[in-house]
CSV table of C-alpha atoms and ligand atoms in Angstrom, one decimal:
chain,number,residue,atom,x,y,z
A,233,UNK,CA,96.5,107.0,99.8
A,234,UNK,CA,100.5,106.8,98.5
A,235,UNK,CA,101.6,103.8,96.6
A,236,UNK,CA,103.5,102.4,99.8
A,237,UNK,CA,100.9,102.8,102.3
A,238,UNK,CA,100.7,99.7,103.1
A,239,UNK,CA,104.5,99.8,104.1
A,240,UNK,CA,104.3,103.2,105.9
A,241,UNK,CA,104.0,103.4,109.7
A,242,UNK,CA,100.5,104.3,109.6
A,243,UNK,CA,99.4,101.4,107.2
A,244,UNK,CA,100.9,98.7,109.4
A,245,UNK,CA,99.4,100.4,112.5
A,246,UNK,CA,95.9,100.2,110.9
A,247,UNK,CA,96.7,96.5,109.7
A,248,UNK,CA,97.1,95.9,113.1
A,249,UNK,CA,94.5,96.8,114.9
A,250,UNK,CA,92.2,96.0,111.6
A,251,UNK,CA,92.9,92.6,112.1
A,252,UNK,CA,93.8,92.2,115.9
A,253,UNK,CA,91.9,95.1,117.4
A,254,UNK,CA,89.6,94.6,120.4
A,255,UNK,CA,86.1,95.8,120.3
A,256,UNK,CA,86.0,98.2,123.1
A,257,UNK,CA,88.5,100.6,123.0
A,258,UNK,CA,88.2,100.5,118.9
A,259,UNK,CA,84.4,102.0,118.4
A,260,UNK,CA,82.0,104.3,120.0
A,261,UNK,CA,78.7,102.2,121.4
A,262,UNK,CA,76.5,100.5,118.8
A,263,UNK,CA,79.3,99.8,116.1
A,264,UNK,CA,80.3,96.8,117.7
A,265,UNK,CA,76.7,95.2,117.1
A,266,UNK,CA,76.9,95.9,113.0
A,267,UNK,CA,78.9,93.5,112.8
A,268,UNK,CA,81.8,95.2,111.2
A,269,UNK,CA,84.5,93.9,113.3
A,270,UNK,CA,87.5,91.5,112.9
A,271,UNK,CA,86.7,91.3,108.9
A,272,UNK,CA,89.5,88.6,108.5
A,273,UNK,CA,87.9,86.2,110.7
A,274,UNK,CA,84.9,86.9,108.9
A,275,UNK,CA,86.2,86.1,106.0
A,276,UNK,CA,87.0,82.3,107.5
A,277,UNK,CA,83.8,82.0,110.0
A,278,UNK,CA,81.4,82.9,107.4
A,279,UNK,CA,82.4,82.0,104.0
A,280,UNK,CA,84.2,78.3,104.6
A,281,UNK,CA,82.6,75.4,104.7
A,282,UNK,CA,84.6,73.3,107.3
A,283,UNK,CA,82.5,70.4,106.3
A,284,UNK,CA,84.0,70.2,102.8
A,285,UNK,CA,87.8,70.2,103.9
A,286,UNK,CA,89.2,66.9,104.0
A,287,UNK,CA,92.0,65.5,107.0
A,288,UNK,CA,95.3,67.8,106.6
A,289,UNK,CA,93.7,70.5,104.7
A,290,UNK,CA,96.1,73.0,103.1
A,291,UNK,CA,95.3,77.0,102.7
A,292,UNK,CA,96.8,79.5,101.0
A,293,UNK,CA,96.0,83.5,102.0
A,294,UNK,CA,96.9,85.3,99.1
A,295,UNK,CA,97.3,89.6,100.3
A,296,UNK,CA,97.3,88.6,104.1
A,297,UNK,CA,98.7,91.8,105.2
A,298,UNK,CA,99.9,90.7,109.3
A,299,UNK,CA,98.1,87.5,109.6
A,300,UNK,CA,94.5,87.0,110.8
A,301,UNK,CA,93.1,85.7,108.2
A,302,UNK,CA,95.4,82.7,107.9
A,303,UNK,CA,95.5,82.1,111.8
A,304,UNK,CA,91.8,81.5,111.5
A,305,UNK,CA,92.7,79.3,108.4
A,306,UNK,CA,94.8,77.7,110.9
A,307,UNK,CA,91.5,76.6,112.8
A,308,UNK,CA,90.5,74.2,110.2
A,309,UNK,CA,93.9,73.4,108.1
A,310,UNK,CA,96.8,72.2,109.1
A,311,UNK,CA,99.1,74.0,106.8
A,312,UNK,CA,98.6,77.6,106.4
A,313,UNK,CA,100.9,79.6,103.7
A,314,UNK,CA,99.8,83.4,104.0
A,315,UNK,CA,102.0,85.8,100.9
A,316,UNK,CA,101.8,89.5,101.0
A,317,UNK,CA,104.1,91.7,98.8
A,318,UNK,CA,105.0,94.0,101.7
A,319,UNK,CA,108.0,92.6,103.4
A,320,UNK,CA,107.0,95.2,106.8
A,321,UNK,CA,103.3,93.1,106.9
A,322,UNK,CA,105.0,89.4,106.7
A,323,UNK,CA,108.1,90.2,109.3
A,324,UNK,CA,105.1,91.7,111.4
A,325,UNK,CA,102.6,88.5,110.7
A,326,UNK,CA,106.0,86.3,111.2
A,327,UNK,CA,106.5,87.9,114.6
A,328,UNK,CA,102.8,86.8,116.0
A,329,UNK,CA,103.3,83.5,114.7
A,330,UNK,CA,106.5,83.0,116.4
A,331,UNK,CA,105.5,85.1,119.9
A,332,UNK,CA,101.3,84.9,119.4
A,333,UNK,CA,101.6,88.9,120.2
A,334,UNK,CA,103.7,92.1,119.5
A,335,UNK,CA,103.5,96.0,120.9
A,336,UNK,CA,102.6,98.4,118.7
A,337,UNK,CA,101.0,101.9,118.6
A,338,UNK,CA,98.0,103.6,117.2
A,339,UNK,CA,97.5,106.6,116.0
A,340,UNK,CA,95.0,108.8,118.1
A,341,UNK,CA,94.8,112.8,117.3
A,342,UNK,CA,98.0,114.3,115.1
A,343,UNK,CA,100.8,113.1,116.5
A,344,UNK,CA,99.5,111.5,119.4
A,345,UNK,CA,99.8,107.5,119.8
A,346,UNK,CA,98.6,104.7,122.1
A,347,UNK,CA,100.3,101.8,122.8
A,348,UNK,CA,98.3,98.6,122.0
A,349,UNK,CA,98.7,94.8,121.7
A,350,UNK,CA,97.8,92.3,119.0
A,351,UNK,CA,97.5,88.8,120.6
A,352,UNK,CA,96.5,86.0,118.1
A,353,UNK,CA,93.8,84.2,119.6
A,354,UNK,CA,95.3,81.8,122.0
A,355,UNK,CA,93.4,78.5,121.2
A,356,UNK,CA,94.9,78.8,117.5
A,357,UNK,CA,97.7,76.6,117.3
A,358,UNK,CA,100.3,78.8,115.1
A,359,UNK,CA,103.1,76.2,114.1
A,360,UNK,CA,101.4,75.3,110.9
A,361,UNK,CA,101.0,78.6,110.0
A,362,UNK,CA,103.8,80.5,107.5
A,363,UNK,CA,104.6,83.5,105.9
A,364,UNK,CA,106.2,84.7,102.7
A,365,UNK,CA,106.6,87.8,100.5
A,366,UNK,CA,105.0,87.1,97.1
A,367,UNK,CA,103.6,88.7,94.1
A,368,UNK,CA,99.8,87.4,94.1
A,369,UNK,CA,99.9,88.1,90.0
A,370,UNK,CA,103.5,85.9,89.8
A,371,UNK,CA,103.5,82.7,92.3
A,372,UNK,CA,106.1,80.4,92.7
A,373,UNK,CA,105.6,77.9,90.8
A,374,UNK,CA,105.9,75.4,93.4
A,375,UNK,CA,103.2,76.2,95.5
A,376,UNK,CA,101.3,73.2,94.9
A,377,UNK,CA,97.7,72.4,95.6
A,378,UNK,CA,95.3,74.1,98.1
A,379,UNK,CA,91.8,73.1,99.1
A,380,UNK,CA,91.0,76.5,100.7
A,381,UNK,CA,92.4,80.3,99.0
A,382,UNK,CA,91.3,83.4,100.3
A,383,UNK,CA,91.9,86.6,99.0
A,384,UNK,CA,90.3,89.1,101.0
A,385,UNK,CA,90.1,92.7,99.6
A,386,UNK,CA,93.1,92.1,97.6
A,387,UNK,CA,91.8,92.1,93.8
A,388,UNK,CA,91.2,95.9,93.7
A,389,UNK,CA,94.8,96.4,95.1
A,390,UNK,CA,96.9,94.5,92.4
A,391,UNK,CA,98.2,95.7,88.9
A,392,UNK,CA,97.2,92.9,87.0
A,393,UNK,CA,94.0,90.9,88.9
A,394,UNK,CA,93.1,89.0,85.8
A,395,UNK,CA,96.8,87.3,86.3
A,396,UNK,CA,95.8,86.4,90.0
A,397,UNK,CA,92.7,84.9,89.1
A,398,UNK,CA,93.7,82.8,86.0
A,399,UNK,CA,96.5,81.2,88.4
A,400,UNK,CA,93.7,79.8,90.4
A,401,UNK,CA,91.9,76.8,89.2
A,402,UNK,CA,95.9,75.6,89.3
A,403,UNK,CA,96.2,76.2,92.8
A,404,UNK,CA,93.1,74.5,94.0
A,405,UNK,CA,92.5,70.9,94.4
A,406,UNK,CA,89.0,69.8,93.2
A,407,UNK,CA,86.4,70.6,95.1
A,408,UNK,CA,88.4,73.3,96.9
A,409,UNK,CA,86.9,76.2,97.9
A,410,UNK,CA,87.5,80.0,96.5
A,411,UNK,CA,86.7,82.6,98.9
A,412,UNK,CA,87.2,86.0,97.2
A,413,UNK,CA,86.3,89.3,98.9
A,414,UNK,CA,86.9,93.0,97.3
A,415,UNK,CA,84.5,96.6,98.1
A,416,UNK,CA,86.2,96.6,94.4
A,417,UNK,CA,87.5,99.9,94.9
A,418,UNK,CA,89.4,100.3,91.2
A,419,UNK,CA,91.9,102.5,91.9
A,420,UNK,CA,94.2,104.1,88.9
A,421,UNK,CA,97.4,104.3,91.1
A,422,UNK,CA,97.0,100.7,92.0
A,423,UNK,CA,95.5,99.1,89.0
A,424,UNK,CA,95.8,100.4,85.9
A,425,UNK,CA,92.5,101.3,84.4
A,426,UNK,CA,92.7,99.2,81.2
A,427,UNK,CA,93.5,95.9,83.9
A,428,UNK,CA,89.7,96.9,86.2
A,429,UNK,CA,87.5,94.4,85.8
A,430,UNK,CA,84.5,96.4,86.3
A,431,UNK,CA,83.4,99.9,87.4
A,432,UNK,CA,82.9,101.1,83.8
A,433,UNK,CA,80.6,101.1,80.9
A,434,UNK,CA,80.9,99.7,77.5
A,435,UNK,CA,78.1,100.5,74.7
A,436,UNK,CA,76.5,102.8,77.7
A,437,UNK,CA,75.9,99.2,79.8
A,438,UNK,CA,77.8,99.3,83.3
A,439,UNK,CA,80.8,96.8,83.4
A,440,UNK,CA,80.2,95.0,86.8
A,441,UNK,CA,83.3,93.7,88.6
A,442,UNK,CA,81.1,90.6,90.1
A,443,UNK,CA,80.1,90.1,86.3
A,444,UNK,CA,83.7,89.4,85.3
A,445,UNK,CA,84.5,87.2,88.0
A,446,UNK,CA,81.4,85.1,87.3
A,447,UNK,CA,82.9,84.9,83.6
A,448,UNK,CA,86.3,84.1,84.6
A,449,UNK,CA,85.9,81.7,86.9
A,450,UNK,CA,82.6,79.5,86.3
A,451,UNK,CA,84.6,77.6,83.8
A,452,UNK,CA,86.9,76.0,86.2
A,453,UNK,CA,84.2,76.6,89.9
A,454,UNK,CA,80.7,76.5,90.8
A,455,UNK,CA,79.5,79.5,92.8
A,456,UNK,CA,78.3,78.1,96.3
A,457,UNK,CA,77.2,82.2,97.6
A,458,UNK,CA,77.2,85.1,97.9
A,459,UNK,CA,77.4,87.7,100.9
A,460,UNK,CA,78.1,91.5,101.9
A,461,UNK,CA,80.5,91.5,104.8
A,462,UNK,CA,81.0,94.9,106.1
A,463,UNK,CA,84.8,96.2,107.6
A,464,UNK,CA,85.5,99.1,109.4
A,465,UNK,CA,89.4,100.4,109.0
A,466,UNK,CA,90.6,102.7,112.1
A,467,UNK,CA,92.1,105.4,110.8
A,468,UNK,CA,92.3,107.7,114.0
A,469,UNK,CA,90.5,107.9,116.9
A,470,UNK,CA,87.7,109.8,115.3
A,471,UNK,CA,87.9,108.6,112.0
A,472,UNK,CA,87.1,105.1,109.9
A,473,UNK,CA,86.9,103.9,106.8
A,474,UNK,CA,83.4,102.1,106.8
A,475,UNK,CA,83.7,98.8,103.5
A,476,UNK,CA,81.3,96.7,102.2
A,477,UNK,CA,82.8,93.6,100.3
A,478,UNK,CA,80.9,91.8,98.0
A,479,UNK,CA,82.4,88.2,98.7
A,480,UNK,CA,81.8,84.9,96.7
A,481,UNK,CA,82.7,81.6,97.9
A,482,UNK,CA,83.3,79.3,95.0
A,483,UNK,CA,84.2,75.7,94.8
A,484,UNK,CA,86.6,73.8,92.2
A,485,UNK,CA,85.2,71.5,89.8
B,36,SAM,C1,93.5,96.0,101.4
B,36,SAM,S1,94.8,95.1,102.0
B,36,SAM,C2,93.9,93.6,102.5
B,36,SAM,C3,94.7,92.8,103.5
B,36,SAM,C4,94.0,91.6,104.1
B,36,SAM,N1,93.7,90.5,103.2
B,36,SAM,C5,92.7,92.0,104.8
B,36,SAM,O1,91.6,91.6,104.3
B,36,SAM,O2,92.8,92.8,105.7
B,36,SAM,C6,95.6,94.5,100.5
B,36,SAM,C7,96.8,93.7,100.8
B,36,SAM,O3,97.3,93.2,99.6
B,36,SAM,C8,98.7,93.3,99.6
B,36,SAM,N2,99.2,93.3,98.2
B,36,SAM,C9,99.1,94.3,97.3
B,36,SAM,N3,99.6,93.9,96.1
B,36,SAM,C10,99.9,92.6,96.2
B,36,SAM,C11,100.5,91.6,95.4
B,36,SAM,N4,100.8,91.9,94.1
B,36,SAM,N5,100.7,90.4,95.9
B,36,SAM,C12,100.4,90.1,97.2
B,36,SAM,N6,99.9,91.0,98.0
B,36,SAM,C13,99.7,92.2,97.6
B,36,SAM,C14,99.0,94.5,100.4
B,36,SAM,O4,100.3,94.6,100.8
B,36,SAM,C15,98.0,94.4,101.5
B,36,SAM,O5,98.4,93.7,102.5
């Protein structure tokens, strides 16, 4: 995978039908029941607590690539602020906010395509809903206060995490939840190996990424749970990426 995949033709075509895909013409028979479908809104349905979120709830989806995740943030906020660094993800994110769907093509076989759509489910009301190019490791400073952030497989993906994930406890109001999610794939050309925060060993003990994140952030949240939530990434039609993330749900003290 090049350093700009995520910018490259292929990457947003794989964004796309990750995160809008329908089931049928996605997976052979059987795949659809593992439950490894439409990881973004997983990341919502499964890990927030609706119940917690007070009136005009705020949400900030830090890595949202083109969108899903923060539409479904959409279903329980009423401000939704979704950053990626690749301009190509937001202008495509910005697009299905503004029309609810776009055209695009998937790859098949070689240089074959299909044409698809990604709709934005319909019942989601879009206008609180925006988008912005950012640095997750260098916010604006005037973001201001969240009562849900997500970051959904992003942590594994950035140069500095530990930078992301001391910038939090400013970002979320108290009792505010945390949902972090990452098959913590430590990567050299994305994160420098002295910045991983696990998936090494020190003294001959494995350094476990979950480990670090329980020591950076139970100062400042309490760890509600703890779940596996399985993705499956289209590459072509006869090839996927099959994830597991480990995902944490954490509340602000
Ligand atoms: C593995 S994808 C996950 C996207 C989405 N959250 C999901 O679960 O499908 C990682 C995303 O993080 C974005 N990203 C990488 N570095 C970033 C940074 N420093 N700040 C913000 N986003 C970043 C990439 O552009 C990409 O959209």
């Amino acid at each position: 995978m090049s350093e700009n995949y995520y910018d490259s033709e292929r990457g947003l075509s794989e964004y796309l039908l990750f995160h809008y895909g329908a089931p049928e013409p996605l997976l052979p028979p059987g795949w659809v029941e593992a439950g490894a479908l439409e990881f973004p809104a997983r990341c919502v349905s499964q890990c927030l607590e609706a119940g917690r979120l007070p009136a005009q709830a705020r949400a900030l989806d830090l890595g949202c690539a083109v969108g899903r995740g923060s539409f479904e943030l959409a279903r329980h906020c009423v401000e939704v602020i979704g950053i990626d660094f690749s301009k190509q993800f937001i202008d495509l994110a910005s697009r299905l906010r503004q029309c609810g769907s776009l055209r695009f093509r998937s790859f098949e076989e070689g240089e074959l395509t299909r044409a698809r759509r990604a709709v934005v489910p319909p019942e989601i009301d879009r206008r609180g809903v925006n988008f912005e190019v950012g640095d997750a490791t260098q916010l604006r400073a005037d973001l201001g206060k969240f009562d849900v952030v997500l970051a959904a497989n992003l942590i594994d993906r950035l140069d500095a995490p530990l930078k992301c994930l001391e910038r939090l406890p400013a970002l979320l109001s108290p009792g505010g939840q945390l949902i972090l999610a990452s098959p913590y794939t430590w990567l050299a050309n994305y994160t420098p190996r002295k910045n991983w925060l696990g998936g090494w060993t020190r003294g001959g003990q494995p350094v476990k990424t979950y480990d670090a994140l329980r020591r950076i952030l139970s100062p400042h949240f309490k760890l509600i749970r703890r779940l596996d939530l399985p993705f499956l990434l289209r590459e072509h039609a006869r090839k996927y990426q099959f994830g597991i993330s480990e995902t944490s749900v954490w509340v602000r003290r």
